[in-house]
mmCIF file of C-alpha atoms in Angstrom:
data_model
loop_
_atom_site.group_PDB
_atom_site.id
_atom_site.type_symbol
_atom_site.label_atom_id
_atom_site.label_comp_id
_atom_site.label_asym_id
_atom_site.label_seq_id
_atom_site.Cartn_x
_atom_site.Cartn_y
_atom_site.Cartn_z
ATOM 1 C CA UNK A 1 -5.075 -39.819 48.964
ATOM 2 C CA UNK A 2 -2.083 -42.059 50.113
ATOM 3 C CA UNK A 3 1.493 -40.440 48.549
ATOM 4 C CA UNK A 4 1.581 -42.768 45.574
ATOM 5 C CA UNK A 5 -1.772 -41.983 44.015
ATOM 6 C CA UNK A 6 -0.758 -38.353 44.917
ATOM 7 C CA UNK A 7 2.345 -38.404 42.970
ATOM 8 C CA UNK A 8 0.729 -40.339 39.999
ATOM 9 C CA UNK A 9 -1.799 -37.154 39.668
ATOM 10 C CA UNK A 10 1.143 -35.069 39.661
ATOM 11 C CA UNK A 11 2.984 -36.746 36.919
ATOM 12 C CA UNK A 12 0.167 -36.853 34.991
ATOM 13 C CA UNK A 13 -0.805 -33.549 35.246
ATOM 14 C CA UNK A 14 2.352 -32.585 34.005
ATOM 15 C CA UNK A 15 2.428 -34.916 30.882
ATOM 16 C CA UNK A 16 -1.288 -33.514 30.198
ATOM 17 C CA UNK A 17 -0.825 -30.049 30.343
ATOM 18 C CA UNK A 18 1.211 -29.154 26.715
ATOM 19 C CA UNK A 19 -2.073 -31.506 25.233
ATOM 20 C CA UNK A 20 -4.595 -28.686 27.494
ATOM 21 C CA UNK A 21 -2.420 -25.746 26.175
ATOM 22 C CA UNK A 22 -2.133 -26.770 22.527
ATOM 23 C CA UNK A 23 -6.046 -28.000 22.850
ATOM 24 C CA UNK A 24 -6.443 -24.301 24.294
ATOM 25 C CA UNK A 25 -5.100 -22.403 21.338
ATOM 26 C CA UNK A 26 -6.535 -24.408 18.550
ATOM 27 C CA UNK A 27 -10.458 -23.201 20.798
ATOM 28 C CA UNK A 28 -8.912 -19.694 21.004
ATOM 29 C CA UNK A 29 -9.159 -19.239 17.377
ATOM 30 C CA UNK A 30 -11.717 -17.420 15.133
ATOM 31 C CA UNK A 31 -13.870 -19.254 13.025
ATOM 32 C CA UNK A 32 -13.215 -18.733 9.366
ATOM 33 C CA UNK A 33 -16.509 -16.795 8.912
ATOM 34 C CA UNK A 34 -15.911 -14.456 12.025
ATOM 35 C CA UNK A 35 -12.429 -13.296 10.997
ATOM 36 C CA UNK A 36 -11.659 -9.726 10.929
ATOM 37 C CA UNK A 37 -10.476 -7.276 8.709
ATOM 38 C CA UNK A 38 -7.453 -7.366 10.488
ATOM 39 C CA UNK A 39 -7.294 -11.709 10.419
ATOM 40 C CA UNK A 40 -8.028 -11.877 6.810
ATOM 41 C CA UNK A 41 -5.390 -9.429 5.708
ATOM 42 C CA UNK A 42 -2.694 -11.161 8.535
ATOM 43 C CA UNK A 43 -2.993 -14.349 6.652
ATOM 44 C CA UNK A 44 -1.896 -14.389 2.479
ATOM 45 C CA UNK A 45 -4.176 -17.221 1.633
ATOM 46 C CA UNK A 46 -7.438 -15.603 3.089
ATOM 47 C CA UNK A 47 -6.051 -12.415 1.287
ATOM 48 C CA UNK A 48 -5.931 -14.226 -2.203
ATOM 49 C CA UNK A 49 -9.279 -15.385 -1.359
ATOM 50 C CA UNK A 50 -10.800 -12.344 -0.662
ATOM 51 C CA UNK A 51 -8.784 -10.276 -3.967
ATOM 52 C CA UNK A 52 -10.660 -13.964 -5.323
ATOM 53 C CA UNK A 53 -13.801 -12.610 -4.350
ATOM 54 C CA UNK A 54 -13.928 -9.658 -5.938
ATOM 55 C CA UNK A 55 -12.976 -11.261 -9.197
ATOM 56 C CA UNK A 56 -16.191 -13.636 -9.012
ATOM 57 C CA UNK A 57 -18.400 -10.712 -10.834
ATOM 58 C CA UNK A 58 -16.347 -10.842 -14.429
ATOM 59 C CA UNK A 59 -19.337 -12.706 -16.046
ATOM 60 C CA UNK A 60 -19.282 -15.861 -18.257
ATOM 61 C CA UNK A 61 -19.159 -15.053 -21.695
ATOM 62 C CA UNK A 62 -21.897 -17.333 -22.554
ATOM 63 C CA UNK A 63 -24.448 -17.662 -19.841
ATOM 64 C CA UNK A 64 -23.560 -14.522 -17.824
ATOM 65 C CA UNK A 65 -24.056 -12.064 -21.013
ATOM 66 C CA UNK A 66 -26.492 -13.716 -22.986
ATOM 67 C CA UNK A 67 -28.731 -15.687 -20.800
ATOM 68 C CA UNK A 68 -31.101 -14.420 -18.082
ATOM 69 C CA UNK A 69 -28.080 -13.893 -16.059
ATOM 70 C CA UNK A 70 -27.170 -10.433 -17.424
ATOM 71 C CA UNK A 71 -29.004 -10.786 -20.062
ATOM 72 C CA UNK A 72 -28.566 -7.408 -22.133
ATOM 73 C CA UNK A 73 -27.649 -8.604 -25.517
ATOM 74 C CA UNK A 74 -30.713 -10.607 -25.544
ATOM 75 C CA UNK A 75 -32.686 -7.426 -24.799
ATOM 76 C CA UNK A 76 -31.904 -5.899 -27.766
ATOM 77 C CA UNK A 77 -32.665 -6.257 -31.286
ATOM 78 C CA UNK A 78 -28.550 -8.258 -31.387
ATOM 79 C CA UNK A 79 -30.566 -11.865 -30.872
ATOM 80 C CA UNK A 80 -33.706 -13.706 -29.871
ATOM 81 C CA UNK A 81 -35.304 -16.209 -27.621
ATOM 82 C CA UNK A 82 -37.896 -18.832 -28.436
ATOM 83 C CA UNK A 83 -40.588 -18.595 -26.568
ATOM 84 C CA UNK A 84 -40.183 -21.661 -25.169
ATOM 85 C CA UNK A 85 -37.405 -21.064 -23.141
ATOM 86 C CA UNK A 86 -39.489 -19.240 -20.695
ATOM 87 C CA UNK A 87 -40.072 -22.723 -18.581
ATOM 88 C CA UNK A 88 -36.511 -22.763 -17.965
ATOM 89 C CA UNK A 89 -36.381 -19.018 -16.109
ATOM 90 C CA UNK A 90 -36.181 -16.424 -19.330
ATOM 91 C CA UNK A 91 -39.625 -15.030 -18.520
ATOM 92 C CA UNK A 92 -38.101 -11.435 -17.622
ATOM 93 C CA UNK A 93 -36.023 -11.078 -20.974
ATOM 94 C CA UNK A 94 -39.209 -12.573 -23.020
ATOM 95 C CA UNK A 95 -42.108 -9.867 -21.210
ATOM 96 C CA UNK A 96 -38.823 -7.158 -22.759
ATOM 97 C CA UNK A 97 -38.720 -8.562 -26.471
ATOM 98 C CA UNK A 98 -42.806 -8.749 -26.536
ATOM 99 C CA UNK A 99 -43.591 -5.560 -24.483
ATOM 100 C CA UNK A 100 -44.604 -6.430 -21.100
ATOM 101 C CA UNK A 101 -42.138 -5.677 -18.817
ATOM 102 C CA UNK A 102 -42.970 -3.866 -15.958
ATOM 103 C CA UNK A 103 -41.181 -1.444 -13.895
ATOM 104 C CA UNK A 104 -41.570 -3.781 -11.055
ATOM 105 C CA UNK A 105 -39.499 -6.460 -12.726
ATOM 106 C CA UNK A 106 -35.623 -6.857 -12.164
ATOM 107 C CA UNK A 107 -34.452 -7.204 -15.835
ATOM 108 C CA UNK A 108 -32.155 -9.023 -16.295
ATOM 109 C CA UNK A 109 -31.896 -11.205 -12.596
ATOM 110 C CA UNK A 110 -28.301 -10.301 -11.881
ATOM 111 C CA UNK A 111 -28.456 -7.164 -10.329
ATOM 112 C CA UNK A 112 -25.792 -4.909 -11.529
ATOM 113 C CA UNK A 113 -26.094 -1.965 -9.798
ATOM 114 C CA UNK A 114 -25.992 -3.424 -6.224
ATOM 115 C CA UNK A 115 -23.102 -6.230 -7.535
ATOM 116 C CA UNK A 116 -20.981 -3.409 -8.803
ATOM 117 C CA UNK A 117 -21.257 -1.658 -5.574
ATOM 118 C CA UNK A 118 -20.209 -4.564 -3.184
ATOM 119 C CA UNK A 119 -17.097 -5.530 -5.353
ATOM 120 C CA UNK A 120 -15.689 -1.697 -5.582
ATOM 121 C CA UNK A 121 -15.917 -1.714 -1.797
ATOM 122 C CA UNK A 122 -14.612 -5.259 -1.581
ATOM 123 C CA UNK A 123 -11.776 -3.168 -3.131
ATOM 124 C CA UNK A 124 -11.027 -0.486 -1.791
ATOM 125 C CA UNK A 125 -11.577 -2.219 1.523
ATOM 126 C CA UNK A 126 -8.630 -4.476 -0.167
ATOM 127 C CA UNK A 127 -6.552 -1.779 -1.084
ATOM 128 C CA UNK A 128 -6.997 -0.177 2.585
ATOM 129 C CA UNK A 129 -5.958 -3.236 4.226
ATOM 130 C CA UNK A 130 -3.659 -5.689 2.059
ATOM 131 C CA UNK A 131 -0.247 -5.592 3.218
ATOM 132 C CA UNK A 132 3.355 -7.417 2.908
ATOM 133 C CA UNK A 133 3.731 -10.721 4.463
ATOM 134 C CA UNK A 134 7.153 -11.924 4.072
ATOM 135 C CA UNK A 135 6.938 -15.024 5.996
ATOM 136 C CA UNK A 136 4.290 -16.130 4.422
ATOM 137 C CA UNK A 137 5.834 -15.443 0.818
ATOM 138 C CA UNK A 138 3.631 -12.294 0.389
ATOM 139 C CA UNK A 139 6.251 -10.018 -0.557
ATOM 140 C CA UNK A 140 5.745 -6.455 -1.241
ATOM 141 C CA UNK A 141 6.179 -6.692 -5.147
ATOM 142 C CA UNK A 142 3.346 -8.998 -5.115
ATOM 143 C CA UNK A 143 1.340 -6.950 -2.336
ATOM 144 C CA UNK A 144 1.646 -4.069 -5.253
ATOM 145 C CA UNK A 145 0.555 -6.555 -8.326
ATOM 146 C CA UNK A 146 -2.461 -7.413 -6.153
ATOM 147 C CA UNK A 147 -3.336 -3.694 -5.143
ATOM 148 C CA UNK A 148 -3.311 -2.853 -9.218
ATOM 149 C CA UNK A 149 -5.605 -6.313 -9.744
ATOM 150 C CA UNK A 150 -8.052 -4.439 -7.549
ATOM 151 C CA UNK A 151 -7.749 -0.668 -9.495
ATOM 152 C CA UNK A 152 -8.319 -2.896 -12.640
ATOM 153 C CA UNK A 153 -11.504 -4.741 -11.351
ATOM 154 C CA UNK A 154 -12.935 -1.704 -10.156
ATOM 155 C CA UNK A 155 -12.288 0.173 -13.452
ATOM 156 C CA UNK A 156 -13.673 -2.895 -15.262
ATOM 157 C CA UNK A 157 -16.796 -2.848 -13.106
ATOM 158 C CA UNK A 158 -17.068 1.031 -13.342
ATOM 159 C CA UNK A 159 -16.901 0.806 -17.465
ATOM 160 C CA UNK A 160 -19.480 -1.777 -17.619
ATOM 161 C CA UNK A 161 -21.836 0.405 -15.584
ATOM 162 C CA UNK A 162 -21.730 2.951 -18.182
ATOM 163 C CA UNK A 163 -22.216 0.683 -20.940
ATOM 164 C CA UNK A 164 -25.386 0.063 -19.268
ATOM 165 C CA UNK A 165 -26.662 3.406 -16.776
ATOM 166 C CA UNK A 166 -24.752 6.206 -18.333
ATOM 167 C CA UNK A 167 -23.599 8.556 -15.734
ATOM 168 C CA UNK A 168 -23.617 7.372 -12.468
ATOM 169 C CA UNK A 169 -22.135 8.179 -8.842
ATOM 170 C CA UNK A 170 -18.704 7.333 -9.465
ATOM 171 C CA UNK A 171 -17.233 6.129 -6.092
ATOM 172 C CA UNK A 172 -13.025 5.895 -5.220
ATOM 173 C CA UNK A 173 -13.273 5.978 -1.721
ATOM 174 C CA UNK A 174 -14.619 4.604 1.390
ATOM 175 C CA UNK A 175 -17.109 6.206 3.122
ATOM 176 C CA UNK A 176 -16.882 6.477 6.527
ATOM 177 C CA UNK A 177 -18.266 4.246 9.266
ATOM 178 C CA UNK A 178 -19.841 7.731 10.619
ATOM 179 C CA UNK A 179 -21.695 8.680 7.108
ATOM 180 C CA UNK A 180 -25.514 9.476 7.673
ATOM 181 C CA UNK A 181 -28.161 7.989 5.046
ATOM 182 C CA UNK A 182 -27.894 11.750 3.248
ATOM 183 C CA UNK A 183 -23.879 11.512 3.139
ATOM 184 C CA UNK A 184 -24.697 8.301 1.191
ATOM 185 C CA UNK A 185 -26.773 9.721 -1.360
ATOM 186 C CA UNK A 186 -24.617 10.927 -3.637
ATOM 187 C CA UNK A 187 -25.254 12.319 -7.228
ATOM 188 C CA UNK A 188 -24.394 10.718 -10.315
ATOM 189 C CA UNK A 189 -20.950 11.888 -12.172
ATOM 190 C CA UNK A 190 -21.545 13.374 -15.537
ATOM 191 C CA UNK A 191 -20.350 10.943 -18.224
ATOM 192 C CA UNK A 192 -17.723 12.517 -19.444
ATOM 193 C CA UNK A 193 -15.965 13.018 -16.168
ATOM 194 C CA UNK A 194 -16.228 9.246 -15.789
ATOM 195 C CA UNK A 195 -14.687 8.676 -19.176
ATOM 196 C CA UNK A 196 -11.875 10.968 -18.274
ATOM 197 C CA UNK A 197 -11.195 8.861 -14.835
ATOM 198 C CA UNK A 198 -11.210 5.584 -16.228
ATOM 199 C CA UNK A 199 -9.288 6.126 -19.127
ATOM 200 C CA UNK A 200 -6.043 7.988 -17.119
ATOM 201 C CA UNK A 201 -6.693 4.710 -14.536
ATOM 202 C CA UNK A 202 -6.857 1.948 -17.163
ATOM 203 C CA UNK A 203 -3.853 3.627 -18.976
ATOM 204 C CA UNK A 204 -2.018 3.743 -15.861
ATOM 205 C CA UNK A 205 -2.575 -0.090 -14.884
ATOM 206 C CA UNK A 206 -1.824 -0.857 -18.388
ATOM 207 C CA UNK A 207 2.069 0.283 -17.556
ATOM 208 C CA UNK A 208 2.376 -1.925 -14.497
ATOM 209 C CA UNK A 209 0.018 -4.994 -14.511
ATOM 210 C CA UNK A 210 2.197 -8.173 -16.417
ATOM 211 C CA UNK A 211 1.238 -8.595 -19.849
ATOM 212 C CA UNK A 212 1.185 -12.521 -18.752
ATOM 213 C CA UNK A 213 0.818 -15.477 -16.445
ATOM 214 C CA UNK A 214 1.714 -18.782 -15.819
ATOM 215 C CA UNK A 215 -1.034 -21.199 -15.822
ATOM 216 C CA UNK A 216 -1.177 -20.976 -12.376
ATOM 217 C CA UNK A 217 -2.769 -17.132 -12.700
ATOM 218 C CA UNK A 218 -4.323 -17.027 -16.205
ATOM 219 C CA UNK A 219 -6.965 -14.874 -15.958
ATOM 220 C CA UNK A 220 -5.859 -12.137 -13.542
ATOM 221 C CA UNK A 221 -5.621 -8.414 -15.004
ATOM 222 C CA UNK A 222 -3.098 -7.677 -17.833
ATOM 223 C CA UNK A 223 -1.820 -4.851 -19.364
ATOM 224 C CA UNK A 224 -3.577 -6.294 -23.046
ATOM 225 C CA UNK A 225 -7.102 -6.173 -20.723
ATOM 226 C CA UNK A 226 -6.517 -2.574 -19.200
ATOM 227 C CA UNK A 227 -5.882 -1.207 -23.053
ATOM 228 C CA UNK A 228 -8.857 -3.692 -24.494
ATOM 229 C CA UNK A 229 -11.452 -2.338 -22.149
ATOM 230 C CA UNK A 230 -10.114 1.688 -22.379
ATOM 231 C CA UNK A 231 -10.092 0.891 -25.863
ATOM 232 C CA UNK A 232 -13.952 -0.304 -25.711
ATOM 233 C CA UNK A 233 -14.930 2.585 -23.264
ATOM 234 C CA UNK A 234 -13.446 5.587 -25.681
ATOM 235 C CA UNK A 235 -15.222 3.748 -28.658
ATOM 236 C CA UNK A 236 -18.376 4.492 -27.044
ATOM 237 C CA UNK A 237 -17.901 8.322 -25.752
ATOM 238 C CA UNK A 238 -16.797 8.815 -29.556
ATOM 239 C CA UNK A 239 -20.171 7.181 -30.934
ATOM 240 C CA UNK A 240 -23.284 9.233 -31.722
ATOM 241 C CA UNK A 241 -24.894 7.888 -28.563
ATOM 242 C CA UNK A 242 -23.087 10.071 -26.314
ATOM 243 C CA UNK A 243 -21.239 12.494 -28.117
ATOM 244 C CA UNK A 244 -23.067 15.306 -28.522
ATOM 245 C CA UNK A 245 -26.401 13.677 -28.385
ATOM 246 C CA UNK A 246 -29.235 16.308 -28.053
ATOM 247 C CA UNK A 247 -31.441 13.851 -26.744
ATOM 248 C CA UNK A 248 -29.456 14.149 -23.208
ATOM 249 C CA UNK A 249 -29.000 17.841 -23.514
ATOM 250 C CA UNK A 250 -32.112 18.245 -20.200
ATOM 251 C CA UNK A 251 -30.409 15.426 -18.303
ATOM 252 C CA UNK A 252 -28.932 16.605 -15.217
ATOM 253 C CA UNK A 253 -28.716 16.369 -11.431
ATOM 254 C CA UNK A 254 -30.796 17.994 -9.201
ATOM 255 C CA UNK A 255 -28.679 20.761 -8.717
ATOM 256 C CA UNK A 256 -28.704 21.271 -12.275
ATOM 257 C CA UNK A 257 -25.591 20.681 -13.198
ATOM 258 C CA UNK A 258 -25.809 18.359 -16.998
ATOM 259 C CA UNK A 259 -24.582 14.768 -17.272
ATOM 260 C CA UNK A 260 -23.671 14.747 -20.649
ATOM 261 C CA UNK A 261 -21.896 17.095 -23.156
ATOM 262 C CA UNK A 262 -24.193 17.694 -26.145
ATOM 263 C CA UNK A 263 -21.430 19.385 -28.222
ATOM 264 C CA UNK A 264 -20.111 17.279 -30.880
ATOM 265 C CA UNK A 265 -16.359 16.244 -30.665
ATOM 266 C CA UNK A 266 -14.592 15.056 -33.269
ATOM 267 C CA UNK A 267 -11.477 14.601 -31.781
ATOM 268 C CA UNK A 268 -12.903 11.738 -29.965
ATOM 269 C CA UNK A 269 -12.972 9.455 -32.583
ATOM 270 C CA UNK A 270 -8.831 10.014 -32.454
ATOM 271 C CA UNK A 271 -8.657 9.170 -29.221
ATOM 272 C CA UNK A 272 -10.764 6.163 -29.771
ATOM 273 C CA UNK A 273 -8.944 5.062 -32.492
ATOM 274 C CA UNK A 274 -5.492 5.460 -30.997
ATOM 275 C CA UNK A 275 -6.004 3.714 -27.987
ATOM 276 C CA UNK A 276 -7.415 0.591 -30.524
ATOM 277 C CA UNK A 277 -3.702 0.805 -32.054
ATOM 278 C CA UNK A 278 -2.002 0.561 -29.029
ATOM 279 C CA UNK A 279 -4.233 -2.734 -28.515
ATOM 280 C CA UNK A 280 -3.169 -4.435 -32.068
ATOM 281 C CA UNK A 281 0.007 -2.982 -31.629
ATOM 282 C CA UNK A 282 1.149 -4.949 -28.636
ATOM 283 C CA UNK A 283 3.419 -8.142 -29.398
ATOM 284 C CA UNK A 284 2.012 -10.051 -28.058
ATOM 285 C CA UNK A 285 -1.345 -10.559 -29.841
ATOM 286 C CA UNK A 286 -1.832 -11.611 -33.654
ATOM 287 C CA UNK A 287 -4.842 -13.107 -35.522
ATOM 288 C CA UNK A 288 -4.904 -16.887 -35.393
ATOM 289 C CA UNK A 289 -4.282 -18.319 -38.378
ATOM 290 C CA UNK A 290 -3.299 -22.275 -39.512
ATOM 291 C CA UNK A 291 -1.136 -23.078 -42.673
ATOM 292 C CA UNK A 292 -1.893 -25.481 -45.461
ATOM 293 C CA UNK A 293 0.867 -27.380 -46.603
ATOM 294 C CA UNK A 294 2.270 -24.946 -49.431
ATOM 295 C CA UNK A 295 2.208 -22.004 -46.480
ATOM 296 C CA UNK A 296 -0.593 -20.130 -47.641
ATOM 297 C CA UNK A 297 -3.430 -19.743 -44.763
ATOM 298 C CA UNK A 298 -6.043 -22.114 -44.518
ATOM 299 C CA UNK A 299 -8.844 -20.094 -43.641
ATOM 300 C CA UNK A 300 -11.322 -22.617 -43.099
ATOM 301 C CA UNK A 301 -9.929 -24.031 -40.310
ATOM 302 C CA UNK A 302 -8.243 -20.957 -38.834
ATOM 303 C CA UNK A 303 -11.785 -19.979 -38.388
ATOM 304 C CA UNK A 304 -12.779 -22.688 -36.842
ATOM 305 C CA UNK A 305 -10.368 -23.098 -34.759
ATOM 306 C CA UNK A 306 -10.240 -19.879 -33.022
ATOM 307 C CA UNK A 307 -12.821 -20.788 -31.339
ATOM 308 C CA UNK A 308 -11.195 -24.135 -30.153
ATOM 309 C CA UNK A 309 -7.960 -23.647 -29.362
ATOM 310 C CA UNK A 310 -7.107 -23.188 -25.409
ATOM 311 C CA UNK A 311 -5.507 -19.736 -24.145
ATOM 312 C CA UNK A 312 -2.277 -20.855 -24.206
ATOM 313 C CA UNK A 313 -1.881 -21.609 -28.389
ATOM 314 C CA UNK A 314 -4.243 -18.609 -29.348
ATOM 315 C CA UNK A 315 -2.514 -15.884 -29.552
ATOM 316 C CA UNK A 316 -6.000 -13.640 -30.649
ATOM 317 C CA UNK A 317 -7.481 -13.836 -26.905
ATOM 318 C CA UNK A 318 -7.112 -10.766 -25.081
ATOM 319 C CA UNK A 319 -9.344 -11.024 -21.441
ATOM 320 C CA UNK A 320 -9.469 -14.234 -20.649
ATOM 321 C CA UNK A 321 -12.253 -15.885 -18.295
ATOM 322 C CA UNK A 322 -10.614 -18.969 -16.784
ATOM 323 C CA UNK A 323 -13.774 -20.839 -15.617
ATOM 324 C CA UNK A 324 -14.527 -22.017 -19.481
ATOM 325 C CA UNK A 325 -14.860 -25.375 -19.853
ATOM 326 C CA UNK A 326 -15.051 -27.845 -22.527
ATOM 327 C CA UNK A 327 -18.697 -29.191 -22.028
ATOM 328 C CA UNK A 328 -20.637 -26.817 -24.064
ATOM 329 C CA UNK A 329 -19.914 -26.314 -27.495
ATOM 330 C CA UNK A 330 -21.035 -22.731 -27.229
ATOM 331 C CA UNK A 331 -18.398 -21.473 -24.623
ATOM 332 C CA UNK A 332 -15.659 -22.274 -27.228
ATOM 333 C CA UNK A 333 -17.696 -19.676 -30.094
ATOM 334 C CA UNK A 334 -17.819 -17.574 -27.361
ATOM 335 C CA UNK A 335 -14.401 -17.534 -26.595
ATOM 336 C CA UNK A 336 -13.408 -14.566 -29.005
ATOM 337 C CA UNK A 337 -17.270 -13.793 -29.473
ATOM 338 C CA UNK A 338 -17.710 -9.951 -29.911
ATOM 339 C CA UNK A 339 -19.884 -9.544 -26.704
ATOM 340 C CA UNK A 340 -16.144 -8.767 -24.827
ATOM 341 C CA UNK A 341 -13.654 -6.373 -26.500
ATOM 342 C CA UNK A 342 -11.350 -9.370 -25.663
ATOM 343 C CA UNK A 343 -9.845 -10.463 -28.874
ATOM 344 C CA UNK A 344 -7.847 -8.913 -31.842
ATOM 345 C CA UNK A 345 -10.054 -9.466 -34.544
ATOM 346 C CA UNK A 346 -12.630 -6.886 -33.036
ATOM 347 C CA UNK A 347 -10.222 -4.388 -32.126
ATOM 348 C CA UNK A 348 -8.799 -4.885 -35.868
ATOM 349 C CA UNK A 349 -12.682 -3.860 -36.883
ATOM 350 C CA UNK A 350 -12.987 -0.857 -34.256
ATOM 351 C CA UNK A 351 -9.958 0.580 -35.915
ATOM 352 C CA UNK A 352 -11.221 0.148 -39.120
ATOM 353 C CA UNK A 353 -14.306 1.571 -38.485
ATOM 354 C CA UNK A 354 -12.868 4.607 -36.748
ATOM 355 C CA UNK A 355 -11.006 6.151 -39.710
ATOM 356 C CA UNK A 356 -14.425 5.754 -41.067
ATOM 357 C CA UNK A 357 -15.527 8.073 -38.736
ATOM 358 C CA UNK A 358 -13.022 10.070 -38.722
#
């Protein structure tokens, strides 16, 4: 190689080499679906996404509690399905309404049990790891909203379990990477001891989760949501079902030890209905209503238009699900429908019926 070629390599080699370096890097990198605990909590919009993820379980109001989704309302005497339907997937909730549902059979298709699960260690595995990143605007103030998003989820998750199982193993921390099989089977919590954790949690979260978002965040946990679901929980510990129910009096773990009280408790129905009254008492929820002319309510279309009205001019929705959209007509009834404890107007009718009780 004579000198000129020589020193044309050289110079560029030298140009080349901050295009080989930066070309480098950008191969060094992780793929997005290898990253590691460690690379999703370094960066704050794979955080978000993953505090995302274990939002994605809240259910739609229309198709993910009354379809074949979830599917439990339509299991019960509440509603029916035409027979019809069962082209379109409904088969499983139609063998429950005409008696031929078999134990092999996942009823409804969304698995609960196992969904619940996942999300309360996508969780804690959040709460473990999340951390301040000030350079990336992730300050600590919002590092601590985020942590009590994740408390809320998982008490939300935990209080629709019991709706549904009853006493089950309650979990609130991660097991360890060591745990055996037999560390892993744990026993179910009796009900009442489940009651008594979410209801100190939910009132807890209720102190420092906002009451409000921008439209940016509508939808995350409020303080309105933590008192709504307690609220709905203590309503149900109160009701005959499981307070003092003798028909659970033999239920109980293997070791014995009973999963539900079957001593009747009055006082529970003041607890129930004092947690409803700190719901209507918050400020900043009020039944919808629209004036005629003259000032007087128009009830007409303030019923009506309840169900219409976005987030941000009705004042009546409590837990909102921000995925609703406009093209059914049925996800605007179900917008304050009484399958969520997440308007006024039910509360209004819990407390009502609790001094009936009482």
């Amino acid at each position: 190689m004579d000198m000129k070629k020589y020193i044309t390599f050289i110079l560029l080699a030298i140009v080349a080499m901050p295009f080989l370096y930066s070309c480098s890097n950008y191969l060094d990198k992780e793929p997005d679906d290898m990253l590691t605990l460690s690379g999703v909590f370094s960066d704050a919009t794979n955080t978000k996404n993953w505090l995302a993820g274990v939002y994605d379980a809240v259910p739609d109001p229309l198709w993910g509690y009354l379809s074949y989704s979830y599917g439990y309302y339509l299991m019960s005497d509440e509603s029916q399905i035409n027979s019809e339907l069962g082209q379109f997937g409904w088969n499983g909730l139609l063998n429950v309404q005409q008696g031929s549902w078999s134990p092999v059979q996942m009823v409804p298709s969304f698995d609960l049990w196992g969904t619940t699960y996942q999300k309360v260690r996508a969780a804690l595995l959040f709460l473990a790891n999340v951390k301040a990143i000030p350079e990336q605007r992730q300050t600590a103030e919002l590092v601590e909203r985020y942590k009590n998003e994740a408390r809320f989820l998982m008490a939300y998750y935990y209080e629709r379990m019991l709706e549904v199982y009853g006493p089950f193993p309650l979990v609130t921390t991660l097991a360890s990477s060591t745990a055996s099989p037999a560390d892993l089977q744990l026993p179910r919590t009796p009900y009442d001891d489940i009651v008594t954790y979410l209801d100190k949690e939910l009132l807890d979260l209720s102190k420092v989760l906002p009451t409000s978002y921008d439209d940016t965040d509508v939808g995350r946990a409020t303080s309105g949501m933590c008192l709504a679901i307690r609220a709905r929980m203590l309503m149900f510990a109160a009701s005959p079902l499981f307070n003092g129910n003798a028909d659970y009096a033999d239920v109980a773990n293997k070791d014995g030890k009973p999963l539900f009280n079957s001593t009747y408790d009055v006082t529970k129905w003041k607890k129930a209905a004092d947690a409803a009254k700190l719901v209507i008492d918050m400020p900043q929820y009020k039944l919808y209503t629209e004036k005629n002319d003259d000032g007087s309510i128009d009830a007409l279309m303030s019923c009506m238009n309840v169900h219409l009205k976005g987030v941000q001019q009705n004042p009546e929705i409590i837990f909102i699900y921000p995925k609703l959209t406009h093209y059914y007509y049925e996800y605007q009834n179900f917008l304050c429908a009484s399958v969520f404890p997440f308007c006024l107007e039910q509360t209004k009718i819990w407390f009502f019926f609790f001094f009936l009780k009482m």
